[in-house]
XYZ file of N, CA and C in Angstrom:
846
model
N -78.458 7.402 6.111
C -77.600 8.040 7.107
C -78.413 9.066 7.892
N -78.388 8.903 9.184
C -79.183 9.806 10.017
C -78.514 11.172 10.108
N -79.313 12.188 10.315
C -78.815 13.561 10.423
C -78.060 13.746 11.730
N -77.020 14.606 11.648
C -76.260 14.918 12.872
C -77.100 15.700 13.866
N -78.048 16.431 13.346
C -78.869 17.269 14.218
C -80.285 16.709 14.265
N -80.552 16.048 15.353
C -81.870 15.451 15.510
C -82.908 16.538 15.724
N -84.081 16.366 15.148
C -85.133 17.372 15.376
C -85.553 17.395 16.843
N -85.796 18.583 17.268
C -86.182 18.772 18.668
C -87.684 19.019 18.738
N -88.328 18.136 19.438
C -89.773 18.277 19.607
C -90.069 18.402 21.087
N -90.376 19.583 21.538
C -90.604 19.751 22.982
C -91.814 18.976 23.444
N -91.680 18.443 24.630
C -92.785 17.721 25.246
C -93.661 18.730 25.972
N -94.868 18.884 25.511
C -95.752 19.878 26.116
C -96.149 19.503 27.542
N -96.053 18.207 27.857
C -96.448 17.773 29.206
C -95.305 17.836 30.213
N -94.106 18.117 29.706
C -92.958 18.176 30.615
C -93.018 19.465 31.450
N -92.869 19.367 32.785
C -92.931 20.589 33.618
C -91.751 21.509 33.307
N -91.956 22.811 33.347
C -90.855 23.759 33.060
C -89.722 23.602 34.066
N -88.506 23.664 33.541
C -87.336 23.528 34.397
C -87.058 24.854 35.116
N -86.583 24.738 36.337
C -86.221 25.933 37.127
C -84.793 26.311 36.794
N -84.622 27.505 36.265
C -83.295 27.923 35.811
C -82.370 28.231 36.982
N -82.906 28.778 38.054
C -82.076 29.149 39.186
C -82.651 28.543 40.458
N -81.758 27.984 41.258
C -82.198 27.464 42.540
C -82.384 28.610 43.521
N -83.372 28.538 44.386
C -83.539 29.609 45.390
C -82.359 29.631 46.351
N -81.996 30.839 46.789
C -80.874 31.021 47.705
C -81.420 31.115 49.123
N -80.893 30.324 50.049
C -81.390 30.404 51.430
C -81.170 31.795 52.022
N -82.101 32.222 52.849
C -82.013 33.549 53.453
C -80.783 33.690 54.340
N -80.361 32.566 54.931
C -79.195 32.630 55.814
C -77.924 32.986 55.061
N -77.917 32.780 53.740
C -76.761 33.181 52.937
C -76.827 34.654 52.562
N -78.023 35.213 52.555
C -78.188 36.603 52.126
C -77.922 37.587 53.256
N -78.282 37.220 54.486
C -78.182 38.176 55.594
C -76.746 38.668 55.803
N -75.726 37.785 55.890
C -74.360 38.309 56.078
C -73.906 39.202 54.922
N -74.278 38.843 53.692
C -73.873 39.676 52.555
C -74.585 41.025 52.579
N -75.819 41.042 53.065
C -76.535 42.310 53.189
C -75.839 43.218 54.202
N -75.369 42.645 55.303
C -74.631 43.439 56.295
C -73.343 43.973 55.687
N -72.657 43.149 54.903
C -71.433 43.607 54.239
C -71.727 44.766 53.295
N -72.825 44.689 52.569
C -73.176 45.779 51.653
C -73.544 47.049 52.415
N -74.184 46.898 53.579
C -74.473 48.075 54.397
C -73.180 48.742 54.861
N -72.187 47.921 55.223
C -70.888 48.478 55.610
C -70.249 49.223 54.436
N -70.385 48.658 53.238
C -69.839 49.329 52.050
C -70.552 50.656 51.800
N -71.866 50.671 51.972
C -72.615 51.923 51.802
C -72.165 52.971 52.817
N -71.908 52.527 54.046
C -71.441 53.467 55.063
C -70.090 54.049 54.678
N -69.201 53.200 54.180
C -67.888 53.701 53.764
C -67.984 54.677 52.612
N -68.813 54.356 51.621
C -68.957 55.268 50.479
C -69.621 56.575 50.899
N -70.580 56.499 51.812
C -71.231 57.727 52.278
C -70.265 58.614 53.051
N -69.256 57.992 53.660
C -68.253 58.793 54.370
C -67.509 59.713 53.401
N -67.311 59.264 52.167
C -66.648 60.128 51.174
C -67.486 61.377 50.922
N -68.793 61.180 50.764
C -69.661 62.341 50.527
C -69.630 63.299 51.718
N -69.704 62.766 52.919
C -69.675 63.632 54.097
C -68.370 64.419 54.164
N -67.268 63.758 53.829
C -65.977 64.461 53.866
C -65.913 65.545 52.795
N -66.454 65.261 51.607
C -66.452 66.276 50.542
C -67.308 67.473 50.924
N -68.331 67.253 51.732
C -69.191 68.344 52.188
C -68.655 69.012 53.446
N -67.496 68.587 53.891
C -66.883 69.199 55.070
C -67.384 68.649 56.393
N -68.192 67.616 56.359
C -68.733 67.024 57.587
C -67.819 65.871 58.016
N -66.648 66.237 58.494
C -65.625 65.244 58.821
C -66.069 64.341 59.967
N -66.736 64.924 60.954
C -67.154 64.101 62.096
C -68.125 63.005 61.655
N -69.084 63.377 60.800
C -70.022 62.371 60.301
C -69.295 61.309 59.471
N -68.300 61.746 58.719
C -67.523 60.786 57.926
C -66.827 59.775 58.835
N -66.261 60.269 59.939
C -65.588 59.359 60.880
C -66.601 58.389 61.488
N -67.764 58.901 61.862
C -68.785 58.023 62.448
C -69.208 56.936 61.456
N -69.321 57.299 60.192
C -69.725 56.304 59.192
C -68.656 55.225 59.017
N -67.384 55.622 59.043
C -66.317 54.614 58.943
C -66.331 53.700 60.166
N -66.542 54.295 61.330
C -66.632 53.459 62.535
C -67.843 52.528 62.471
N -68.953 53.041 61.942
C -70.123 52.175 61.766
C -69.841 51.033 60.812
N -69.095 51.332 59.748
C -68.715 50.262 58.815
C -67.839 49.222 59.516
N -66.964 49.686 60.409
C -66.101 48.744 61.142
C -66.931 47.847 62.055
N -67.954 48.430 62.680
C -68.824 47.613 63.551
C -69.556 46.561 62.727
N -70.109 46.982 61.588
C -70.815 46.023 60.733
C -69.866 44.941 60.219
N -68.634 45.339 59.891
C -67.662 44.359 59.393
C -67.291 43.343 60.469
N -67.344 43.783 61.717
C -66.960 42.867 62.794
C -68.045 41.827 63.079
N -69.276 42.072 62.621
C -70.360 41.138 62.937
C -70.796 40.301 61.739
N -70.474 40.724 60.509
C -71.004 39.975 59.371
C -70.439 38.552 59.312
N -69.136 38.409 59.572
C -68.549 37.070 59.552
C -69.074 36.199 60.677
N -69.233 36.807 61.859
C -69.744 36.024 62.994
C -71.175 35.568 62.724
N -71.995 36.467 62.157
C -73.377 36.090 61.856
C -73.406 35.003 60.770
N -72.499 35.114 59.797
C -72.444 34.084 58.755
C -72.119 32.716 59.354
N -71.156 32.700 60.271
C -70.809 31.418 60.902
C -71.939 30.920 61.797
N -72.625 31.875 62.479
C -73.729 31.483 63.354
C -74.871 30.872 62.555
N -75.155 31.466 61.393
C -76.252 30.979 60.554
C -75.817 29.864 59.607
N -74.516 29.509 59.693
C -73.950 28.538 58.743
C -74.167 29.024 57.319
N -73.921 30.331 57.145
C -74.140 30.942 55.838
C -72.860 31.450 55.206
N -71.697 30.873 55.593
C -70.444 31.282 54.965
C -70.398 30.793 53.522
N -69.782 31.580 52.671
C -69.678 31.212 51.258
C -68.462 31.900 50.661
N -67.966 31.363 49.569
C -66.842 31.979 48.861
C -67.233 33.345 48.321
N -68.471 33.460 47.864
C -68.962 34.747 47.373
C -68.928 35.793 48.490
N -69.386 35.398 49.678
C -69.391 36.333 50.798
C -67.987 36.761 51.196
N -67.035 35.819 51.154
C -65.656 36.154 51.510
C -65.063 37.160 50.519
N -65.317 36.954 49.236
C -64.791 37.881 48.231
C -65.447 39.247 48.359
N -66.765 39.256 48.582
C -67.470 40.532 48.738
C -66.967 41.283 49.960
N -66.694 40.557 51.034
C -66.207 41.183 52.257
C -64.844 41.841 52.020
N -63.968 41.183 51.277
C -62.651 41.764 51.003
C -62.774 43.038 50.171
N -63.632 43.012 49.166
C -63.799 44.202 48.338
C -64.377 45.362 49.147
N -65.358 45.062 49.989
C -65.954 46.111 50.820
C -64.941 46.656 51.822
N -64.109 45.772 52.371
C -63.080 46.212 53.316
C -62.084 47.153 52.649
N -61.713 46.845 51.417
C -60.743 47.719 50.749
C -61.298 49.135 50.567
N -62.576 49.211 50.180
C -63.165 50.537 49.965
C -63.327 51.267 51.296
N -63.969 50.605 52.259
C -64.346 51.287 53.504
C -63.153 51.566 54.405
N -62.151 50.684 54.396
C -61.036 50.824 55.339
C -59.691 51.053 54.662
N -59.613 50.805 53.358
C -58.345 51.035 52.675
C -58.298 52.377 51.972
N -59.387 52.730 51.303
C -59.387 53.968 50.517
C -60.014 55.144 51.270
N -61.145 54.900 51.923
C -61.913 56.022 52.480
C -61.211 56.725 53.649
N -60.673 56.023 54.659
C -60.098 56.749 55.809
C -58.966 57.694 55.416
N -58.070 57.240 54.553
C -56.973 58.120 54.147
C -57.501 59.295 53.330
N -58.518 59.066 52.528
C -59.107 60.157 51.758
C -59.772 61.178 52.682
N -60.477 60.708 53.695
C -61.086 61.619 54.676
C -60.004 62.423 55.385
N -58.917 61.742 55.735
C -57.815 62.434 56.403
C -57.193 63.482 55.483
N -57.123 63.168 54.217
C -56.567 64.123 53.237
C -57.453 65.361 53.143
N -58.754 65.148 53.064
C -59.669 66.286 52.975
C -59.727 67.055 54.293
N -59.452 66.378 55.392
C -59.469 67.044 56.701
C -58.308 68.034 56.842
N -57.158 67.724 56.306
C -56.045 68.642 56.484
C -54.722 68.131 55.954
N -54.651 66.827 55.600
C -53.384 66.304 55.121
C -53.041 66.847 53.739
N -54.022 67.441 53.051
C -53.733 68.037 51.737
C -52.794 69.223 51.849
N -52.660 69.784 53.061
C -51.736 70.900 53.251
C -50.285 70.440 53.132
N -50.058 69.136 53.163
C -48.697 68.615 52.958
C -48.347 68.513 51.480
N -49.279 68.918 50.612
C -48.996 68.916 49.176
C -49.000 67.517 48.580
N -48.219 67.302 47.550
C -48.204 65.975 46.898
C -47.811 64.850 47.839
N -46.981 65.145 48.829
C -46.588 64.087 49.771
C -47.812 63.575 50.544
N -48.729 64.485 50.845
C -49.948 64.060 51.524
C -50.770 63.103 50.669
N -50.850 63.395 49.370
C -51.584 62.490 48.488
C -50.852 61.169 48.323
N -49.527 61.219 48.297
C -48.755 59.966 48.224
C -49.046 59.098 49.452
N -49.202 59.733 50.602
C -49.544 58.966 51.810
C -50.905 58.285 51.655
N -51.849 58.980 51.002
C -53.160 58.359 50.737
C -52.990 57.119 49.866
N -52.179 57.245 48.812
C -51.951 56.109 47.915
C -51.257 54.959 48.651
N -50.259 55.296 49.450
C -49.530 54.248 50.183
C -50.466 53.506 51.131
N -51.316 54.263 51.808
C -52.233 53.619 52.751
C -53.195 52.692 52.017
N -53.742 53.157 50.893
C -54.693 52.324 50.137
C -54.009 51.082 49.571
N -52.809 51.252 49.042
C -52.095 50.104 48.470
C -51.732 49.094 49.556
N -51.266 49.581 50.691
C -50.932 48.665 51.787
C -52.186 47.939 52.274
N -53.317 48.636 52.260
C -54.559 47.974 52.639
C -54.896 46.842 51.687
N -54.731 47.081 50.387
C -55.009 46.027 49.398
C -54.055 44.854 49.581
N -52.776 45.151 49.805
C -51.801 44.075 50.007
C -52.104 43.291 51.276
N -52.509 44.000 52.304
C -52.850 43.333 53.570
C -54.011 42.356 53.381
N -55.031 42.785 52.636
C -56.177 41.925 52.389
C -55.786 40.714 51.536
N -54.953 40.954 50.520
C -54.536 39.840 49.656
C -53.746 38.815 50.458
N -52.836 39.281 51.301
C -52.050 38.347 52.112
C -52.933 37.569 53.081
N -53.916 38.253 53.666
C -54.823 37.579 54.596
C -55.611 36.482 53.882
N -56.099 36.789 52.693
C -56.884 35.792 51.949
C -56.053 34.571 51.587
N -54.767 34.773 51.351
C -53.892 33.639 51.047
C -53.586 32.838 52.306
N -53.363 33.545 53.417
C -52.960 32.859 54.643
C -54.070 32.000 55.230
N -55.331 32.416 55.072
C -56.401 31.629 55.691
C -56.559 30.270 55.006
N -56.005 30.116 53.810
C -56.063 28.825 53.121
C -54.774 28.029 53.280
N -53.840 28.552 54.100
C -52.567 27.867 54.305
C -52.711 26.846 55.428
N -52.590 25.537 55.149
C -52.764 24.537 56.217
C -51.538 24.397 57.109
N -50.447 25.059 56.761
C -49.205 24.894 57.518
C -48.982 25.991 58.542
N -50.025 26.724 58.873
C -49.886 27.782 59.874
C -49.610 27.158 61.244
N -48.671 27.713 62.024
C -48.463 27.184 63.376
C -49.700 27.393 64.238
N -49.833 26.549 65.252
C -51.058 26.571 66.066
C -51.241 27.906 66.779
N -50.134 28.528 67.222
C -50.277 29.764 67.987
C -50.783 30.915 67.117
N -50.666 30.801 65.790
C -51.137 31.868 64.902
C -52.658 31.930 64.836
N -53.340 30.909 65.406
C -54.806 30.923 65.375
C -55.371 32.114 66.130
N -54.585 32.656 67.059
C -55.066 33.791 67.856
C -54.354 35.083 67.487
N -53.686 35.097 66.347
C -52.927 36.292 65.953
C -53.135 36.595 64.476
N -53.059 37.891 64.151
C -52.983 38.341 62.771
C -51.519 38.596 62.426
N -51.225 38.561 61.137
C -49.912 39.006 60.670
C -50.058 40.448 60.200
N -49.563 41.372 61.017
C -49.757 42.785 60.723
C -51.080 43.279 61.267
N -51.208 44.592 61.346
C -52.450 45.197 61.845
C -53.556 44.960 60.825
N -54.713 44.430 61.245
C -55.810 44.221 60.282
C -56.309 45.556 59.738
N -56.866 45.503 58.544
C -57.219 46.747 57.866
C -58.337 47.531 58.568
N -59.360 46.893 59.190
C -60.333 47.721 59.921
C -59.681 48.466 61.088
N -58.767 47.785 61.792
C -58.069 48.461 62.890
C -57.181 49.582 62.349
N -56.538 49.343 61.207
C -55.722 50.398 60.605
C -56.549 51.620 60.264
N -57.784 51.396 59.800
C -58.656 52.519 59.473
C -59.005 53.336 60.711
N -59.268 52.643 61.810
C -59.607 53.352 63.056
C -58.371 54.072 63.601
N -57.209 53.433 63.495
C -55.988 54.028 64.043
C -55.567 55.279 63.274
N -55.688 55.219 61.949
C -55.130 56.308 61.142
C -55.886 57.624 61.343
N -57.086 57.543 61.880
C -57.870 58.774 62.101
C -57.591 59.409 63.450
N -56.520 58.989 64.121
C -56.154 59.564 65.423
C -56.024 61.087 65.379
N -55.413 61.688 64.340
C -55.335 63.162 64.333
C -56.700 63.840 64.412
N -57.708 63.254 63.799
C -59.059 63.848 63.867
C -59.609 63.722 65.286
N -59.351 62.579 65.926
C -59.807 62.426 67.314
C -59.154 63.496 68.193
N -57.851 63.670 68.001
C -57.120 64.612 68.852
C -57.634 66.032 68.663
N -57.945 66.404 67.448
C -58.469 67.753 67.217
C -59.793 67.952 67.943
N -60.651 66.925 67.908
C -61.944 67.036 68.580
C -61.830 66.942 70.095
N -60.744 66.360 70.584
C -60.508 66.356 72.028
C -60.145 67.745 72.514
N -59.522 68.526 71.656
C -59.140 69.879 72.049
C -57.709 70.220 71.738
N -56.975 69.275 71.163
C -55.588 69.562 70.787
C -55.610 70.563 69.625
N -54.922 71.688 69.754
C -54.923 72.666 68.662
C -54.424 72.050 67.357
N -55.124 72.402 66.270
C -54.739 71.824 64.986
C -53.331 72.260 64.575
N -52.873 73.393 65.149
C -51.512 73.821 64.837
C -50.464 72.842 65.323
N -50.805 72.084 66.385
C -49.850 71.092 66.897
C -49.885 69.796 66.086
N -50.979 69.618 65.326
C -51.089 68.401 64.502
C -50.657 68.797 63.096
N -49.381 68.893 62.901
C -48.844 69.401 61.633
C -49.138 68.421 60.493
N -49.464 68.935 59.308
C -49.754 68.032 58.180
C -48.628 67.052 57.872
N -47.373 67.485 58.044
C -46.265 66.566 57.800
C -46.250 65.438 58.830
N -46.603 65.785 60.067
C -46.668 64.764 61.116
C -47.797 63.780 60.828
N -48.932 64.317 60.367
C -50.061 63.446 60.028
C -49.695 62.530 58.853
N -48.968 63.079 57.902
C -48.538 62.270 56.747
C -47.623 61.127 57.186
N -46.681 61.435 58.048
C -45.772 60.390 58.543
C -46.534 59.345 59.342
N -47.487 59.789 60.133
C -48.290 58.845 60.928
C -49.105 57.930 60.013
N -49.663 58.496 58.951
C -50.452 57.688 58.009
C -49.586 56.609 57.364
N -48.387 56.982 56.954
C -47.495 55.989 56.341
C -47.067 54.925 57.357
N -46.871 55.335 58.599
C -46.477 54.364 59.633
C -47.582 53.330 59.853
N -48.827 53.778 59.913
C -49.933 52.827 60.078
C -50.035 51.918 58.853
N -49.803 52.493 57.666
C -49.845 51.675 56.445
C -48.790 50.569 56.500
N -47.590 50.913 56.950
C -46.533 49.905 57.040
C -46.837 48.858 58.104
N -47.503 49.269 59.171
C -47.882 48.289 60.192
C -48.858 47.250 59.628
N -49.690 47.674 58.692
C -50.647 46.723 58.105
C -49.942 45.642 57.292
N -48.891 46.002 56.592
C -48.206 45.005 55.747
C -46.995 44.406 56.437
N -46.780 44.764 57.710
C -45.630 44.235 58.434
C -45.886 42.781 58.823
N -44.841 42.132 59.334
C -44.956 40.746 59.822
C -45.177 40.713 61.331
N -45.513 41.861 61.914
C -45.709 41.924 63.361
C -46.946 41.108 63.743
N -46.799 40.122 64.648
C -47.988 39.390 65.099
C -48.856 40.275 65.987
N -50.114 40.371 65.630
C -51.060 41.230 66.358
C -52.151 40.348 66.944
N -52.362 40.496 68.236
C -53.368 39.671 68.921
C -54.737 39.928 68.299
N -55.432 38.844 67.946
C -56.722 38.988 67.267
C -57.902 38.757 68.189
N -57.712 37.944 69.219
C -58.826 37.649 70.112
C -59.855 36.726 69.487
N -59.475 36.046 68.380
C -60.455 35.188 67.711
C -60.887 34.022 68.579
N -60.000 33.619 69.512
C -60.328 32.481 70.358
C -61.037 32.901 71.644
N -61.181 34.243 71.810
C -61.871 34.715 72.996
C -63.372 34.711 72.732
N -64.134 34.530 73.774
C -65.576 34.656 73.660
C -66.287 33.396 73.239
N -65.548 32.342 72.915
C -66.224 31.103 72.564
C -67.020 30.587 73.761
N -66.386 30.641 74.940
C -67.078 30.277 76.162
C -66.660 31.261 77.248
N -67.638 31.799 77.956
C -67.384 32.762 79.018
C -67.659 32.075 80.347
N -66.701 32.130 81.289
C -66.970 31.549 82.608
C -68.208 32.183 83.241
N -68.973 31.374 83.946
C -70.235 31.850 84.502
C -70.030 33.035 85.429
N -68.940 33.011 86.224
C -68.713 34.096 87.168
C -68.285 35.389 86.467
N -67.961 35.315 85.189
C -67.513 36.512 84.470
C -68.631 37.153 83.636
N -69.805 36.530 83.630
C -70.871 37.039 82.769
C -71.321 38.424 83.213
N -71.669 38.579 84.497
C -72.163 39.878 84.973
C -71.106 40.969 84.863
N -69.851 40.730 85.309
C -68.838 41.786 85.094
C -68.653 42.139 83.625
N -68.810 41.142 82.742
C -68.671 41.431 81.316
C -69.798 42.338 80.836
N -71.022 42.073 81.302
C -72.141 42.935 80.934
C -71.907 44.363 81.415
N -71.465 44.498 82.677
C -71.246 45.830 83.241
C -70.157 46.561 82.463
N -69.077 45.854 82.139
C -67.983 46.489 81.400
C -68.440 46.926 80.007
N -69.245 46.078 79.350
C -69.715 46.429 78.003
C -70.624 47.654 78.045
N -71.528 47.685 79.027
C -72.440 48.834 79.134
C -71.664 50.095 79.490
N -70.686 49.968 80.383
C -69.883 51.137 80.753
C -69.102 51.661 79.550
N -68.576 50.749 78.750
C -67.829 51.185 77.567
C -68.733 51.911 76.573
N -69.916 51.352 76.333
C -70.839 52.000 75.396
C -71.263 53.369 75.922
N -71.518 53.451 77.244
C -71.917 54.735 77.829
C -70.802 55.770 77.694
N -69.568 55.357 77.951
C -68.441 56.283 77.791
C -68.273 56.700 76.338
N -68.440 55.740 75.432
C -68.282 56.049 74.007
C -69.360 57.023 73.536
N -70.571 56.870 74.044
C -71.638 57.781 73.656
C -71.457 59.157 74.288
N -70.900 59.200 75.497
C -70.765 60.475 76.215
C -69.500 61.224 75.815
N -68.410 60.510 75.669
C -67.113 61.141 75.335
C -66.481 60.384 74.155
N -67.094 60.478 72.975
C -66.620 59.630 71.865
C -65.180 59.909 71.471
N -64.794 61.171 71.398
C -63.454 61.482 70.895
C -62.371 61.110 71.894
N -62.678 61.308 73.175
C -61.688 60.919 74.196
C -61.510 59.401 74.201
N -62.631 58.679 74.139
C -62.549 57.210 74.142
C -61.797 56.718 72.902
N -62.083 57.326 71.755
C -61.403 56.892 70.533
C -59.907 57.195 70.590
N -59.572 58.391 71.101
C -58.146 58.756 71.169
C -57.404 57.854 72.155
N -57.991 57.671 73.331
C -57.335 56.821 74.334
C -57.263 55.372 73.844
N -58.335 54.895 73.230
C -58.331 53.528 72.721
C -57.290 53.319 71.632
N -57.139 54.324 70.770
C -56.144 54.207 69.699
C -54.724 54.162 70.259
N -54.450 55.061 71.191
C -53.107 55.075 71.784
C -52.847 53.770 72.548
N -53.870 53.287 73.270
C -53.695 52.037 74.027
C -53.454 50.860 73.073
N -54.141 50.839 71.958
C -53.944 49.749 70.981
C -52.520 49.770 70.436
N -52.054 50.972 70.079
C -50.690 51.071 69.548
C -49.663 50.670 70.606
N -49.932 51.069 71.855
C -48.990 50.732 72.931
C -48.981 49.236 73.225
N -50.095 48.555 72.927
C -50.172 47.113 73.230
C -49.483 46.256 72.167
N -49.173 46.820 71.020
C -48.597 46.007 69.943
C -47.277 45.329 70.344
N -46.334 46.039 70.981
C -45.085 45.348 71.367
C -45.325 44.193 72.334
N -46.280 44.358 73.247
C -46.545 43.290 74.218
C -47.150 42.070 73.515
N -48.060 42.330 72.572
C -48.637 41.214 71.817
C -47.598 40.481 70.996
N -46.675 41.244 70.394
C -45.624 40.610 69.597
C -44.688 39.784 70.481
N -44.375 40.304 71.675
C -43.509 39.550 72.594
C -44.188 38.253 73.033
N -45.478 38.322 73.303
C -46.224 37.110 73.697
C -46.240 36.095 72.554
N -46.408 36.585 71.336
C -46.426 35.680 70.179
C -45.073 35.001 69.995
N -44.000 35.744 70.190
C -42.671 35.148 70.068
C -42.454 34.077 71.129
N -42.962 34.335 72.345
C -42.831 33.328 73.408
C -43.607 32.059 73.049
N -44.803 32.233 72.479
C -45.585 31.072 72.065
C -44.898 30.310 70.934
N -44.265 31.053 70.023
C -43.574 30.398 68.912
C -42.385 29.584 69.412
N -41.672 30.122 70.403
C -40.525 29.378 70.949
C -40.984 28.151 71.722
N -42.162 28.261 72.374
C -42.648 27.132 73.175
C -43.267 26.033 72.323
N -43.648 26.353 71.105
C -44.290 25.351 70.249
C -43.250 24.330 69.797
N -43.583 23.048 69.866
C -42.600 22.026 69.438
C -42.278 22.166 67.957
N -41.024 21.908 67.639
C -40.579 22.006 66.247
C -41.220 20.910 65.425
N -41.457 21.132 64.143
C -42.034 20.087 63.288
C -41.119 18.883 63.194
N -41.726 17.711 63.064
C -40.959 16.470 63.019
C -39.987 16.481 61.862
N -38.796 15.931 62.136
C -37.773 15.894 61.094
C -38.159 14.912 60.008
N -37.696 15.168 58.818
C -38.001 14.285 57.697
C -37.327 12.940 57.888
N -38.059 11.864 57.646
C -37.501 10.527 57.787
C -36.321 10.364 56.829
N -35.234 9.657 57.298
C -34.062 9.494 56.426
C -34.383 8.838 55.101
N -35.256 7.791 55.131
C -35.576 7.108 53.882
C -36.297 8.044 52.933
N -37.216 8.835 53.513
C -37.971 9.762 52.670
C -37.052 10.819 52.090
N -36.087 11.284 52.941
C -35.152 12.285 52.456
C -34.284 11.724 51.344
N -33.843 10.439 51.519
C -33.022 9.829 50.475
C -33.796 9.678 49.185
N -35.090 9.317 49.326
C -35.911 9.189 48.127
C -36.046 10.520 47.417
N -36.178 11.605 48.222
C -36.287 12.918 47.599
C -35.014 13.286 46.848
N -33.847 12.870 47.437
C -32.591 13.212 46.777
C -32.412 12.450 45.469
N -33.022 11.204 45.408
C -32.879 10.402 44.200
C -33.759 10.878 43.061
N -34.735 11.741 43.386
C -35.634 12.205 42.341
C -34.881 13.065 41.349
N -35.204 12.933 40.061
C -34.522 13.788 39.061
C -34.918 15.244 39.260
N -33.991 16.129 39.090
C -34.223 17.558 39.267
C -34.767 18.179 37.996
């Protein structure tokens, strides 16, 4: 009777096996950008703890810029991966779900007492829920066609930029006495609810795929003018941009509703198929 465990005699001439396959560089670059965004968000906490609120805001905005390009670069390099998607969600929660509300709390919302801290928790939790819902929806094949250009609720990077409006206003020159901590707390909760709401928000994902030739030069001029204004008057541009974004939400939702009404209804279930479904045991 032969032994259950055969003796193992290694072949000395057999080439060593490679335990890990090399990872293409195109898969690493988008994840590296995501990690840089995460570092920027975490560094914003340190700046806020040291009282450097302006630097903290700049770091969060820098994280938002990096977050806006990592996915595009991944698609450009054909380097999208499940690992990258999960890493991006985790980085988004830290940089845009937890850090902005914490910076706002250290800036002055702590004067609202425990309610101010509750607003921080609500904002972070709504950010996590928003990300979880987004991750589920992108795998839903039954999304209507018009939703390809819309988000459900305010995306979390935009929520992070919006919620810091009180800091922008203070730097514009609005007296901090007019930006009452209770008002800031209510505003923070309102932005948090917008993130988890069902309000369709224009995403612009379908824009920029192709630019008409006659629009190239005006687009360059507009982009350079925007960057110049942002560098020269950052707080005014941020405050005006935030208010304009909030004001545009009702118009985007109305447009989405019009598109939903114009979309043809899904085909009715065939009678035979429906009868077969009714005959199935429950």
